[in-house]
mmCIF file of C-alpha atoms in Angstrom:
data_model
loop_
_atom_site.group_PDB
_atom_site.id
_atom_site.type_symbol
_atom_site.label_atom_id
_atom_site.label_comp_id
_atom_site.label_asym_id
_atom_site.label_seq_id
_atom_site.Cartn_x
_atom_site.Cartn_y
_atom_site.Cartn_z
ATOM 1 C CA MET A 433 77.767 -91.551 -89.823
ATOM 2 C CA GLN A 434 76.032 -89.126 -92.149
ATOM 3 C CA VAL A 435 72.278 -89.081 -92.843
ATOM 4 C CA ARG A 436 70.249 -86.991 -95.223
ATOM 5 C CA ARG A 437 67.733 -84.361 -94.157
ATOM 6 C CA PHE A 438 64.767 -83.747 -96.439
ATOM 7 C CA THR A 439 62.726 -80.548 -96.667
ATOM 8 C CA CYS A 440 59.038 -80.476 -97.533
ATOM 9 C CA ALA A 441 58.142 -77.922 -100.217
ATOM 10 C CA ASP A 442 54.466 -77.807 -99.185
ATOM 11 C CA THR A 443 54.010 -74.747 -96.977
ATOM 12 C CA SER A 444 50.815 -76.151 -95.451
ATOM 13 C CA CYS A 445 52.639 -79.243 -94.123
ATOM 14 C CA GLY A 446 53.132 -79.206 -90.385
ATOM 15 C CA ARG A 447 56.544 -80.875 -90.741
ATOM 16 C CA GLN A 448 59.173 -78.890 -92.529
ATOM 17 C CA THR A 449 62.063 -81.323 -92.402
ATOM 18 C CA PHE A 450 62.457 -85.108 -92.364
ATOM 19 C CA VAL A 451 65.596 -86.965 -91.260
ATOM 20 C CA GLU A 452 66.581 -90.211 -92.906
ATOM 21 C CA GLN A 453 66.422 -93.279 -90.599
ATOM 22 C CA VAL A 454 68.825 -96.209 -90.852
ATOM 23 C CA PRO A 455 66.867 -99.485 -90.720
ATOM 24 C CA GLY A 456 67.975 -101.688 -87.841
ATOM 25 C CA LEU A 457 69.977 -98.910 -86.207
ATOM 26 C CA THR A 458 67.842 -95.803 -85.512
ATOM 27 C CA ARG A 459 64.209 -94.875 -85.158
ATOM 28 C CA ARG A 460 62.250 -91.632 -84.761
ATOM 29 C CA HIS A 461 62.481 -89.836 -81.394
ATOM 30 C CA ALA A 462 64.783 -92.554 -80.066
ATOM 31 C CA GLN A 463 67.512 -91.849 -77.535
ATOM 32 C CA ARG A 464 69.208 -95.238 -78.051
ATOM 33 C CA THR A 465 70.067 -97.433 -80.943
ATOM 34 C CA ASP A 466 68.129 -100.621 -81.604
ATOM 35 C CA ARG A 467 71.096 -102.717 -80.480
ATOM 36 C CA LEU A 468 71.244 -100.892 -77.159
ATOM 37 C CA ARG A 469 67.471 -101.208 -76.697
ATOM 38 C CA SER A 470 67.690 -104.958 -77.344
ATOM 39 C CA ALA A 471 70.569 -105.320 -74.892
ATOM 40 C CA LEU A 472 68.697 -103.473 -72.130
ATOM 41 C CA ALA A 473 65.556 -105.483 -72.837
ATOM 42 C CA GLU A 474 67.502 -108.731 -72.443
ATOM 43 C CA VAL A 475 68.936 -107.436 -69.158
ATOM 44 C CA GLY A 476 65.407 -106.577 -68.011
ATOM 45 C CA LEU A 477 64.144 -110.060 -68.884
ATOM 46 C CA ALA A 478 66.910 -111.601 -66.779
ATOM 47 C CA LEU A 479 66.814 -109.127 -63.876
ATOM 48 C CA ALA A 480 64.018 -106.591 -63.822
ATOM 49 C CA GLY A 481 63.888 -103.432 -61.750
ATOM 50 C CA ARG A 482 66.804 -102.255 -59.645
ATOM 51 C CA ALA A 483 68.781 -105.456 -60.185
ATOM 52 C CA GLY A 484 68.633 -104.956 -63.966
ATOM 53 C CA ALA A 485 69.700 -101.320 -63.614
ATOM 54 C CA ARG A 486 72.711 -102.376 -61.505
ATOM 55 C CA LEU A 487 73.709 -105.003 -64.061
ATOM 56 C CA ALA A 488 73.427 -102.456 -66.901
ATOM 57 C CA ASP A 489 75.636 -100.067 -64.944
ATOM 58 C CA VAL A 490 78.335 -102.778 -64.857
ATOM 59 C CA PHE A 491 78.209 -102.809 -68.669
ATOM 60 C CA GLY A 492 78.676 -99.041 -68.750
ATOM 61 C CA ILE A 493 75.024 -98.211 -69.485
ATOM 62 C CA SER A 494 73.503 -95.776 -67.013
ATOM 63 C CA VAL A 495 69.721 -96.284 -66.910
ATOM 64 C CA SER A 496 67.054 -96.240 -64.241
ATOM 65 C CA ARG A 497 64.949 -99.181 -63.152
ATOM 66 C CA SER A 498 61.853 -97.590 -64.705
ATOM 67 C CA THR A 499 63.571 -97.464 -68.073
ATOM 68 C CA VAL A 500 64.451 -101.133 -67.887
ATOM 69 C CA LEU A 501 60.858 -102.058 -67.031
ATOM 70 C CA ARG A 502 59.493 -99.802 -69.782
ATOM 71 C CA LEU A 503 61.721 -101.450 -72.376
ATOM 72 C CA VAL A 504 60.577 -104.887 -71.253
ATOM 73 C CA ASP A 505 56.908 -103.855 -71.477
ATOM 74 C CA ALA A 506 57.450 -102.507 -74.985
ATOM 75 C CA MET A 507 58.678 -105.869 -76.262
ATOM 76 C CA PRO A 508 56.108 -107.787 -78.329
ATOM 77 C CA ASP A 509 54.552 -110.836 -76.747
ATOM 78 C CA PRO A 510 56.146 -114.071 -77.935
ATOM 79 C CA GLN A 511 53.960 -116.032 -80.305
ATOM 80 C CA PRO A 512 54.006 -119.699 -79.303
ATOM 81 C CA PRO A 513 53.848 -122.239 -82.098
ATOM 82 C CA SER A 514 50.530 -123.871 -82.803
ATOM 83 C CA PRO A 515 50.323 -126.927 -80.519
ATOM 84 C CA ARG A 516 49.786 -130.404 -81.906
ATOM 85 C CA VAL A 517 48.592 -131.909 -78.598
ATOM 86 C CA VAL A 518 46.585 -129.458 -76.489
ATOM 87 C CA GLY A 519 45.410 -129.991 -72.920
ATOM 88 C CA ILE A 520 42.155 -128.366 -71.801
ATOM 89 C CA ASP A 521 41.152 -127.875 -68.187
ATOM 90 C CA GLU A 522 39.415 -125.335 -66.016
ATOM 91 C CA TYR A 523 40.895 -122.929 -63.506
ATOM 92 C CA ALA A 524 39.241 -120.844 -60.823
ATOM 93 C CA MET A 525 39.417 -117.073 -60.855
ATOM 94 C CA ARG A 526 37.036 -117.123 -57.884
ATOM 95 C CA LYS A 527 36.577 -120.620 -56.556
ATOM 96 C CA GLY A 528 32.996 -121.751 -56.674
ATOM 97 C CA ARG A 529 31.897 -118.675 -58.623
ATOM 98 C CA VAL A 530 33.967 -117.766 -61.698
ATOM 99 C CA TYR A 531 35.899 -120.285 -63.766
ATOM 100 C CA GLY A 532 37.944 -120.009 -66.935
ATOM 101 C CA THR A 533 39.691 -122.390 -69.308
ATOM 102 C CA VAL A 534 43.446 -122.947 -69.544
ATOM 103 C CA LEU A 535 44.995 -124.460 -72.660
ATOM 104 C CA VAL A 536 48.405 -126.105 -72.379
ATOM 105 C CA ASP A 537 50.785 -127.481 -74.978
ATOM 106 C CA VAL A 538 51.157 -131.021 -73.675
ATOM 107 C CA GLU A 539 54.402 -131.655 -75.566
ATOM 108 C CA THR A 540 56.219 -128.558 -74.260
ATOM 109 C CA ARG A 541 54.232 -128.445 -70.965
ATOM 110 C CA ARG A 542 53.767 -124.695 -71.268
ATOM 111 C CA PRO A 543 50.480 -122.738 -71.151
ATOM 112 C CA VAL A 544 49.233 -121.483 -74.500
ATOM 113 C CA ASP A 545 46.187 -119.350 -73.727
ATOM 114 C CA LEU A 546 43.593 -118.479 -71.101
ATOM 115 C CA LEU A 547 39.901 -118.239 -71.944
ATOM 116 C CA PRO A 548 37.551 -116.076 -69.851
ATOM 117 C CA ASP A 549 34.962 -118.825 -69.343
ATOM 118 C CA ARG A 550 34.492 -122.555 -69.797
ATOM 119 C CA GLU A 551 31.658 -122.516 -72.323
ATOM 120 C CA ALA A 552 31.644 -124.977 -75.203
ATOM 121 C CA THR A 553 31.327 -122.212 -77.811
ATOM 122 C CA THR A 554 34.419 -120.399 -76.493
ATOM 123 C CA VAL A 555 36.503 -123.580 -76.553
ATOM 124 C CA ALA A 556 35.229 -124.488 -80.022
ATOM 125 C CA ALA A 557 36.083 -121.029 -81.403
ATOM 126 C CA TRP A 558 39.648 -121.241 -80.084
ATOM 127 C CA LEU A 559 40.179 -124.751 -81.457
ATOM 128 C CA ALA A 560 38.813 -123.716 -84.845
ATOM 129 C CA GLU A 561 41.529 -121.047 -85.100
ATOM 130 C CA SER A 562 44.269 -123.689 -84.555
ATOM 131 C CA PRO A 563 43.971 -126.139 -87.435
ATOM 132 C CA GLY A 564 47.134 -128.058 -86.510
ATOM 133 C CA ILE A 565 45.663 -129.708 -83.397
ATOM 134 C CA GLU A 566 45.677 -133.495 -83.671
ATOM 135 C CA VAL A 567 45.006 -134.601 -80.092
ATOM 136 C CA VAL A 568 42.816 -132.955 -77.423
ATOM 137 C CA CYS A 569 43.617 -134.050 -73.880
ATOM 138 C CA ARG A 570 40.742 -133.090 -71.576
ATOM 139 C CA ASP A 571 38.751 -134.107 -68.537
ATOM 140 C CA ARG A 572 35.256 -135.597 -68.714
ATOM 141 C CA ALA A 573 33.369 -132.291 -68.439
ATOM 142 C CA PRO A 574 30.489 -132.131 -70.961
ATOM 143 C CA PHE A 575 31.217 -128.565 -72.102
ATOM 144 C CA PHE A 576 34.810 -129.478 -72.981
ATOM 145 C CA ALA A 577 33.587 -132.555 -74.864
ATOM 146 C CA GLU A 578 31.119 -130.503 -76.900
ATOM 147 C CA GLY A 579 33.660 -127.766 -77.587
ATOM 148 C CA ALA A 580 36.333 -130.217 -78.719
ATOM 149 C CA SER A 581 33.901 -132.040 -81.013
ATOM 150 C CA ALA A 582 32.706 -128.797 -82.592
ATOM 151 C CA GLY A 583 36.055 -126.976 -82.852
ATOM 152 C CA ALA A 584 38.333 -129.889 -83.779
ATOM 153 C CA PRO A 585 36.155 -132.677 -85.200
ATOM 154 C CA THR A 586 39.140 -134.558 -86.691
ATOM 155 C CA ALA A 587 41.236 -134.468 -83.492
ATOM 156 C CA VAL A 588 41.458 -137.488 -81.220
ATOM 157 C CA GLN A 589 40.049 -136.831 -77.739
ATOM 158 C CA VAL A 590 41.823 -138.529 -74.836
ATOM 159 C CA ALA A 591 41.676 -138.274 -71.047
ATOM 160 C CA ASP A 592 44.826 -137.465 -69.119
ATOM 161 C CA ARG A 593 46.120 -139.705 -66.372
ATOM 162 C CA PHE A 594 45.249 -137.280 -63.587
ATOM 163 C CA HIS A 595 41.537 -137.187 -64.417
ATOM 164 C CA LEU A 596 41.405 -140.931 -65.075
ATOM 165 C CA TRP A 597 42.896 -141.610 -61.661
ATOM 166 C CA ARG A 598 40.649 -139.017 -60.050
ATOM 167 C CA ASN A 599 37.518 -140.505 -61.611
ATOM 168 C CA LEU A 600 38.584 -143.974 -60.511
ATOM 169 C CA GLY A 601 39.156 -142.737 -56.959
ATOM 170 C CA GLU A 602 35.742 -141.049 -56.825
ATOM 171 C CA ALA A 603 34.038 -144.204 -58.125
ATOM 172 C CA ALA A 604 35.848 -146.350 -55.550
ATOM 173 C CA GLU A 605 34.922 -143.913 -52.758
ATOM 174 C CA ARG A 606 31.239 -144.016 -53.745
ATOM 175 C CA CYS A 607 31.368 -147.797 -53.804
ATOM 176 C CA VAL A 608 32.876 -147.896 -50.302
ATOM 177 C CA SER A 609 30.333 -145.352 -49.018
ATOM 178 C CA ARG A 610 27.518 -147.795 -49.781
ATOM 179 C CA HIS A 611 29.052 -150.152 -47.203
ATOM 180 C CA TRP A 612 29.507 -147.493 -44.500
ATOM 181 C CA PRO A 613 27.614 -149.532 -41.830
ATOM 182 C CA CYS A 614 30.249 -152.264 -42.178
ATOM 183 C CA LEU A 615 33.057 -149.756 -41.653
ATOM 184 C CA ARG A 616 31.552 -148.443 -38.416
ATOM 185 C CA THR A 617 31.812 -151.840 -36.730
ATOM 186 C CA PRO A 618 35.095 -152.285 -34.804
ATOM 187 C CA PHE A 619 37.632 -154.530 -36.468
ATOM 188 C CA ALA A 620 40.827 -155.951 -35.004
ATOM 189 C CA VAL A 621 44.129 -155.780 -36.845
ATOM 190 C CA PRO A 622 46.341 -158.867 -36.407
ATOM 191 C CA GLY A 623 49.010 -158.165 -33.829
ATOM 192 C CA SER A 624 47.193 -155.274 -32.175
ATOM 193 C CA GLU A 625 46.486 -155.165 -28.476
ATOM 194 C CA SER A 626 43.158 -156.222 -27.085
ATOM 195 C CA VAL A 627 42.888 -153.363 -24.622
ATOM 196 C CA THR A 628 39.645 -151.478 -25.149
ATOM 197 C CA THR A 629 39.800 -149.003 -22.268
ATOM 198 C CA PRO A 630 42.848 -147.420 -20.644
ATOM 199 C CA PRO A 631 43.255 -148.354 -16.990
ATOM 200 C CA ALA A 632 41.950 -145.876 -14.507
ATOM 201 C CA PRO A 633 44.606 -143.979 -12.570
ATOM 202 C CA GLU A 634 45.675 -145.857 -9.473
ATOM 203 C CA ALA A 635 45.244 -144.225 -6.105
ATOM 204 C CA GLY A 636 48.547 -143.216 -4.576
ATOM 205 C CA ALA A 637 50.451 -143.398 -7.833
ATOM 206 C CA SER A 638 53.291 -141.052 -8.580
ATOM 207 C CA PRO A 639 51.945 -137.500 -8.902
ATOM 208 C CA TRP A 640 54.729 -136.732 -11.318
ATOM 209 C CA PRO A 641 53.097 -136.413 -14.743
ATOM 210 C CA LYS A 642 54.423 -138.755 -17.386
ATOM 211 C CA GLY A 643 56.033 -137.066 -20.341
ATOM 212 C CA HIS A 644 56.710 -133.842 -18.420
ATOM 213 C CA ARG A 645 59.525 -131.849 -19.954
ATOM 214 C CA SER A 646 61.492 -131.863 -16.673
ATOM 215 C CA ALA A 647 60.398 -135.124 -15.075
ATOM 216 C CA GLY A 648 62.680 -137.442 -17.039
ATOM 217 C CA ARG A 649 65.667 -135.118 -16.730
ATOM 218 C CA THR A 650 65.232 -134.781 -12.965
ATOM 219 C CA ARG A 651 64.894 -138.549 -12.506
ATOM 220 C CA GLU A 652 68.111 -139.060 -14.466
ATOM 221 C CA LYS A 653 69.984 -136.474 -12.367
ATOM 222 C CA HIS A 654 68.705 -138.077 -9.173
ATOM 223 C CA ALA A 655 69.973 -141.486 -10.258
ATOM 224 C CA ILE A 656 73.391 -140.132 -11.308
ATOM 225 C CA VAL A 657 73.932 -138.201 -8.080
ATOM 226 C CA HIS A 658 72.981 -141.148 -5.863
ATOM 227 C CA GLY A 659 75.148 -143.443 -7.981
ATOM 228 C CA MET A 660 78.228 -141.245 -7.546
ATOM 229 C CA LEU A 661 77.563 -140.822 -3.845
ATOM 230 C CA GLY A 662 77.318 -144.613 -3.519
ATOM 231 C CA GLU A 663 80.766 -144.923 -5.110
ATOM 232 C CA GLY A 664 82.258 -142.780 -2.328
ATOM 233 C CA HIS A 665 82.386 -139.346 -3.977
ATOM 234 C CA SER A 666 81.704 -136.323 -1.831
ATOM 235 C CA ARG A 667 78.929 -133.919 -2.606
ATOM 236 C CA ARG A 668 81.346 -131.171 -3.630
ATOM 237 C CA ALA A 669 83.155 -133.593 -5.939
ATOM 238 C CA VAL A 670 79.830 -134.542 -7.505
ATOM 239 C CA ALA A 671 78.999 -130.846 -7.975
ATOM 240 C CA ARG A 672 82.345 -130.226 -9.727
ATOM 241 C CA GLU A 673 82.005 -133.339 -11.908
ATOM 242 C CA LEU A 674 78.429 -132.644 -12.988
ATOM 243 C CA ARG A 675 78.906 -128.849 -13.090
ATOM 244 C CA MET A 676 76.031 -128.266 -10.685
ATOM 245 C CA THR A 677 75.751 -125.959 -7.726
ATOM 246 C CA TYR A 678 76.315 -127.489 -4.328
ATOM 247 C CA ARG A 679 72.767 -126.635 -3.284
ATOM 248 C CA THR A 680 71.311 -128.572 -6.254
ATOM 249 C CA VAL A 681 73.417 -131.632 -5.449
ATOM 250 C CA GLN A 682 72.412 -131.379 -1.800
ATOM 251 C CA ARG A 683 68.729 -131.264 -2.684
ATOM 252 C CA LEU A 684 69.064 -134.298 -4.970
ATOM 253 C CA ALA A 685 71.080 -136.206 -2.383
ATOM 254 C CA ASP A 686 68.638 -135.551 0.457
ATOM 255 C CA ALA A 687 65.715 -136.879 -1.600
ATOM 256 C CA ALA A 688 65.326 -140.640 -1.150
ATOM 257 C CA THR A 689 63.168 -140.952 -4.297
ATOM 258 C CA PRO A 690 62.508 -138.625 -7.221
ATOM 259 C CA GLU A 691 58.920 -138.228 -5.958
ATOM 260 C CA ASP A 692 60.307 -136.373 -2.926
ATOM 261 C CA LEU A 693 61.420 -133.638 -5.318
ATOM 262 C CA PHE A 694 57.865 -133.147 -6.464
ATOM 263 C CA GLN A 695 56.907 -129.497 -6.426
ATOM 264 C CA GLY A 696 53.475 -127.992 -6.054
ATOM 265 C CA GLN A 697 53.434 -126.428 -9.511
ATOM 266 C CA TRP A 698 53.648 -129.944 -11.017
ATOM 267 C CA GLN A 699 50.814 -131.337 -8.962
ATOM 268 C CA ASN A 700 47.657 -132.211 -10.878
ATOM 269 C CA ARG A 701 45.161 -129.630 -9.766
ATOM 270 C CA ARG A 702 41.619 -130.607 -9.019
ATOM 271 C CA THR A 703 39.221 -130.047 -11.907
ATOM 272 C CA LYS A 704 35.460 -129.956 -12.282
ATOM 273 C CA LEU A 705 35.602 -133.326 -14.003
ATOM 274 C CA ASP A 706 37.186 -135.298 -11.135
ATOM 275 C CA ASP A 707 33.899 -136.292 -9.476
ATOM 276 C CA LEU A 708 32.469 -137.564 -12.765
ATOM 277 C CA LYS A 709 35.443 -139.516 -14.132
ATOM 278 C CA LEU A 710 34.146 -142.771 -12.671
ATOM 279 C CA TYR A 711 30.813 -142.186 -14.403
ATOM 280 C CA LEU A 712 32.601 -141.575 -17.716
ATOM 281 C CA HIS A 713 34.551 -144.830 -17.281
ATOM 282 C CA GLU A 714 31.336 -146.769 -16.686
ATOM 283 C CA ARG A 715 29.515 -145.224 -19.649
ATOM 284 C CA TRP A 716 32.510 -145.858 -21.916
ATOM 285 C CA ALA A 717 32.586 -149.509 -20.851
ATOM 286 C CA GLU A 718 28.864 -149.733 -21.699
ATOM 287 C CA GLY A 719 29.623 -148.681 -25.278
ATOM 288 C CA CYS A 720 28.812 -144.961 -25.257
ATOM 289 C CA THR A 721 31.859 -143.415 -26.963
ATOM 290 C CA ASN A 722 30.383 -140.128 -28.183
ATOM 291 C CA ALA A 723 31.986 -137.243 -26.292
ATOM 292 C CA TRP A 724 29.109 -134.858 -27.029
ATOM 293 C CA THR A 725 26.548 -137.326 -25.658
ATOM 294 C CA LEU A 726 28.584 -137.926 -22.505
ATOM 295 C CA TRP A 727 29.022 -134.192 -22.008
ATOM 296 C CA LYS A 728 25.248 -133.725 -22.232
ATOM 297 C CA GLU A 729 24.728 -136.508 -19.688
ATOM 298 C CA ILE A 730 27.171 -135.213 -17.077
ATOM 299 C CA ARG A 731 25.691 -131.727 -17.361
ATOM 300 C CA THR A 732 22.517 -133.183 -15.870
ATOM 301 C CA HIS A 733 24.673 -134.428 -12.977
ATOM 302 C CA GLY A 734 25.921 -130.962 -12.154
ATOM 303 C CA TYR A 735 28.950 -130.617 -14.443
ATOM 304 C CA ALA A 736 29.479 -126.966 -15.349
ATOM 305 C CA GLY A 737 32.581 -127.325 -17.538
ATOM 306 C CA GLY A 738 32.912 -127.146 -21.267
ATOM 307 C CA TYR A 739 32.751 -129.803 -23.932
ATOM 308 C CA GLY A 740 36.468 -129.479 -24.780
ATOM 309 C CA ALA A 741 37.574 -130.795 -21.400
ATOM 310 C CA VAL A 742 35.432 -133.931 -21.787
ATOM 311 C CA ARG A 743 36.696 -134.536 -25.303
ATOM 312 C CA ALA A 744 40.331 -134.133 -24.216
ATOM 313 C CA TYR A 745 39.824 -136.555 -21.307
ATOM 314 C CA LEU A 746 38.269 -139.204 -23.583
ATOM 315 C CA ARG A 747 40.904 -138.930 -26.291
ATOM 316 C CA PRO A 748 43.256 -141.508 -24.668
ATOM 317 C CA PHE A 749 40.288 -143.875 -24.409
ATOM 318 C CA ARG A 750 39.637 -143.527 -28.120
ATOM 319 C CA ASP A 751 43.265 -143.969 -29.102
ATOM 320 C CA ALA A 752 43.475 -147.204 -27.100
ATOM 321 C CA VAL A 753 40.721 -148.898 -29.133
ATOM 322 C CA PRO A 754 42.201 -151.472 -31.573
ATOM 323 C CA GLY A 755 42.266 -149.936 -35.020
ATOM 324 C CA GLY A 756 41.319 -146.485 -33.643
ATOM 325 C CA ARG A 757 38.415 -144.664 -35.204
ATOM 326 C CA PRO A 758 36.617 -146.394 -38.081
ATOM 327 C CA PRO A 759 38.259 -145.521 -41.394
ATOM 328 C CA SER A 760 36.500 -143.127 -43.701
ATOM 329 C CA PRO A 761 35.407 -144.191 -47.205
ATOM 330 C CA ARG A 762 38.183 -142.086 -48.691
ATOM 331 C CA THR A 763 40.760 -143.833 -46.510
ATOM 332 C CA VAL A 764 39.519 -147.280 -47.527
ATOM 333 C CA ALA A 765 39.538 -146.189 -51.181
ATOM 334 C CA SER A 766 43.166 -145.097 -50.770
ATOM 335 C CA TRP A 767 43.935 -148.632 -49.559
ATOM 336 C CA ILE A 768 42.155 -150.223 -52.497
ATOM 337 C CA LEU A 769 43.548 -148.192 -55.382
ATOM 338 C CA PRO A 770 47.331 -148.740 -55.006
ATOM 339 C CA HIS A 771 49.002 -151.984 -55.880
ATOM 340 C CA PRO A 772 49.041 -154.342 -52.873
ATOM 341 C CA ASP A 773 52.843 -154.513 -52.872
ATOM 342 C CA ALA A 774 52.992 -150.708 -52.588
ATOM 343 C CA LEU A 775 50.880 -150.612 -49.404
ATOM 344 C CA PRO A 776 52.608 -150.471 -46.019
ATOM 345 C CA GLU A 777 52.148 -153.584 -43.920
ATOM 346 C CA LYS A 778 49.860 -151.881 -41.408
ATOM 347 C CA GLU A 779 47.532 -150.542 -44.105
ATOM 348 C CA TRP A 780 47.131 -153.763 -46.065
ATOM 349 C CA LEU A 781 46.392 -155.608 -42.805
ATOM 350 C CA LYS A 782 43.641 -153.065 -42.115
ATOM 351 C CA LEU A 783 42.321 -153.494 -45.640
ATOM 352 C CA LYS A 784 42.193 -157.264 -45.165
ATOM 353 C CA SER A 785 40.284 -156.811 -41.902
ATOM 354 C CA VAL A 786 37.821 -154.400 -43.520
ATOM 355 C CA LEU A 787 37.147 -156.765 -46.416
ATOM 356 C CA ALA A 788 36.658 -159.678 -44.024
ATOM 357 C CA GLY A 789 34.228 -157.696 -41.864
ATOM 358 C CA CYS A 790 31.843 -156.792 -44.690
ATOM 359 C CA PRO A 791 29.931 -159.763 -46.124
ATOM 360 C CA ASN A 792 28.555 -157.656 -48.994
ATOM 361 C CA TRP A 793 32.021 -157.273 -50.457
ATOM 362 C CA THR A 794 32.693 -160.434 -52.408
ATOM 363 C CA PRO A 795 35.716 -160.835 -54.688
ATOM 364 C CA SER A 796 34.917 -161.151 -58.349
ATOM 365 C CA PRO A 797 37.153 -161.964 -61.316
ATOM 366 C CA GLY A 798 36.421 -158.634 -62.940
ATOM 367 C CA THR A 799 37.782 -156.569 -60.041
ATOM 368 C CA SER A 800 41.126 -158.217 -59.532
ATOM 369 C CA ALA A 801 44.449 -156.469 -59.909
ATOM 370 C CA PRO A 802 45.621 -155.759 -63.478
ATOM 371 C CA SER A 803 47.393 -158.648 -65.063
ATOM 372 C CA GLY A 804 51.132 -158.293 -65.477
ATOM 373 C CA ARG A 805 51.555 -155.954 -62.492
ATOM 374 C CA CYS A 806 51.423 -158.544 -59.757
ATOM 375 C CA SER A 807 53.753 -161.333 -60.751
ATOM 376 C CA PRO A 808 54.440 -164.174 -58.299
ATOM 377 C CA SER A 809 57.968 -162.864 -57.777
ATOM 378 C CA SER A 810 56.681 -159.475 -56.640
ATOM 379 C CA ARG A 811 54.253 -160.840 -54.062
ATOM 380 C CA GLU A 812 55.658 -160.895 -50.589
ATOM 381 C CA ASN A 813 54.524 -162.882 -47.635
ATOM 382 C CA GLY A 814 53.280 -160.942 -44.673
ATOM 383 C CA SER A 815 53.745 -161.591 -40.981
ATOM 384 C CA PRO A 816 53.164 -165.104 -39.600
ATOM 385 C CA ASN A 817 49.831 -163.999 -38.124
ATOM 386 C CA GLY A 818 48.693 -161.960 -41.111
ATOM 387 C CA PRO A 819 47.554 -162.698 -44.663
ATOM 388 C CA ARG A 820 49.758 -162.804 -47.684
ATOM 389 C CA ARG A 821 49.884 -159.758 -49.895
ATOM 390 C CA SER A 822 48.972 -161.898 -52.865
ATOM 391 C CA GLU A 823 45.577 -162.374 -51.239
ATOM 392 C CA LEU A 824 44.926 -158.640 -51.542
ATOM 393 C CA THR A 825 45.147 -158.613 -55.325
ATOM 394 C CA THR A 826 41.366 -159.108 -55.473
ATOM 395 C CA TYR A 827 39.240 -156.119 -54.548
ATOM 396 C CA PRO A 828 35.572 -155.799 -53.545
ATOM 397 C CA ALA A 829 33.129 -155.952 -56.390
ATOM 398 C CA CYS A 830 31.224 -152.836 -57.387
ATOM 399 C CA THR A 831 28.240 -152.780 -59.669
ATOM 400 C CA PRO A 832 28.922 -151.487 -63.193
ATOM 401 C CA SER A 833 26.511 -148.618 -62.657
ATOM 402 C CA SER A 834 28.516 -147.324 -59.681
ATOM 403 C CA THR A 835 31.943 -147.453 -61.289
ATOM 404 C CA ALA A 836 30.833 -145.990 -64.591
ATOM 405 C CA SER A 837 28.542 -143.259 -63.355
ATOM 406 C CA ASN A 838 30.671 -140.593 -64.998
ATOM 407 C CA ALA A 839 31.212 -142.540 -68.175
ATOM 408 C CA THR A 840 27.529 -143.129 -68.900
ATOM 409 C CA SER A 841 26.887 -139.528 -69.846
ATOM 410 C CA GLN A 842 30.188 -139.004 -71.663
ATOM 411 C CA PRO A 843 31.651 -140.464 -74.839
ATOM 412 C CA SER A 844 34.170 -143.190 -74.182
ATOM 413 C CA LEU A 845 37.709 -141.856 -74.256
ATOM 414 C CA PRO A 846 40.791 -143.894 -75.128
ATOM 415 C CA ALA A 847 43.352 -143.808 -72.349
#
């Protein structure tokens, strides 16, 4: 290839000669052609750093990893097409302190731009520069509503499904929170046991702790060894068959019961709480179930231990109560929001018990399940002792002011 070299006739010019460049092939001060630069840039986009340099070496191009990264950085940023449906939401650069705005192309599901703040003027300025926007999908924040109205007055503003469901869940949780005294009262789930307090440990019971990692295995070995000895096998034959040492088989055979194999390291050691366990049982039966209160009481009786030991000792008592701890408002709201047929049997039985235990929750026609979603064919019958799932298609009534607290200050958005 031949190129022309030009000479400048002006003696005051700092450049004496100029070399002709071939468009699309060469450029000034370049060590590679444009085709080679594009090829290395594509390699860097696929595998940056050392991996890209190794792949380029396979193609016969010897470059360093820094060169590959430098070529990738020199590429111009891709210009995304102007979105038709844009999603606007906030993101946290420092949660609770600094927030920005993220704009997403809803149709391609790819981010379009990041704004440094979430002010209405910033959002309006960005929307004004994109005249092709037809739909703005946003949450119910007032600054996003003002920015969308000012920057894209002709665009249709809608709320996405995530924020609609989130607002509905928050409204349901606030509604349930107003009936918190009803939730604190114990309720019985059909089919649950009626035991309210675990039995106190019997005197003289097996000292072997239940659930010990070695207790069950040792009991099984003891039964197998005695069974084989009862069939007429010798101890050495049992040791060969079970692949045990003779001394282990002898120790198992000499023990009449597994409790005889009990070792001192497995014995329940005496604790500071032993003398006050009877008092805890009596106070629990009287209705005092607060571990902190009981810990304060036994400290006046001479208990010098910590609160954690009392809480751990009372945990089996609490787990034995029918229904366990009272459900939180968020838990009850999670039972109310899904379709009744989508709830597990245990949860919709609890929901039925909660609704029956609160007289302030009365079914109303306006709070029933959406029509068309709960057809008679999709409703299943529950257990013989429990209610039908079709009975759970009606939810507790909430006042309009509680369910529309967010919507009162915002313009109504089509779903």
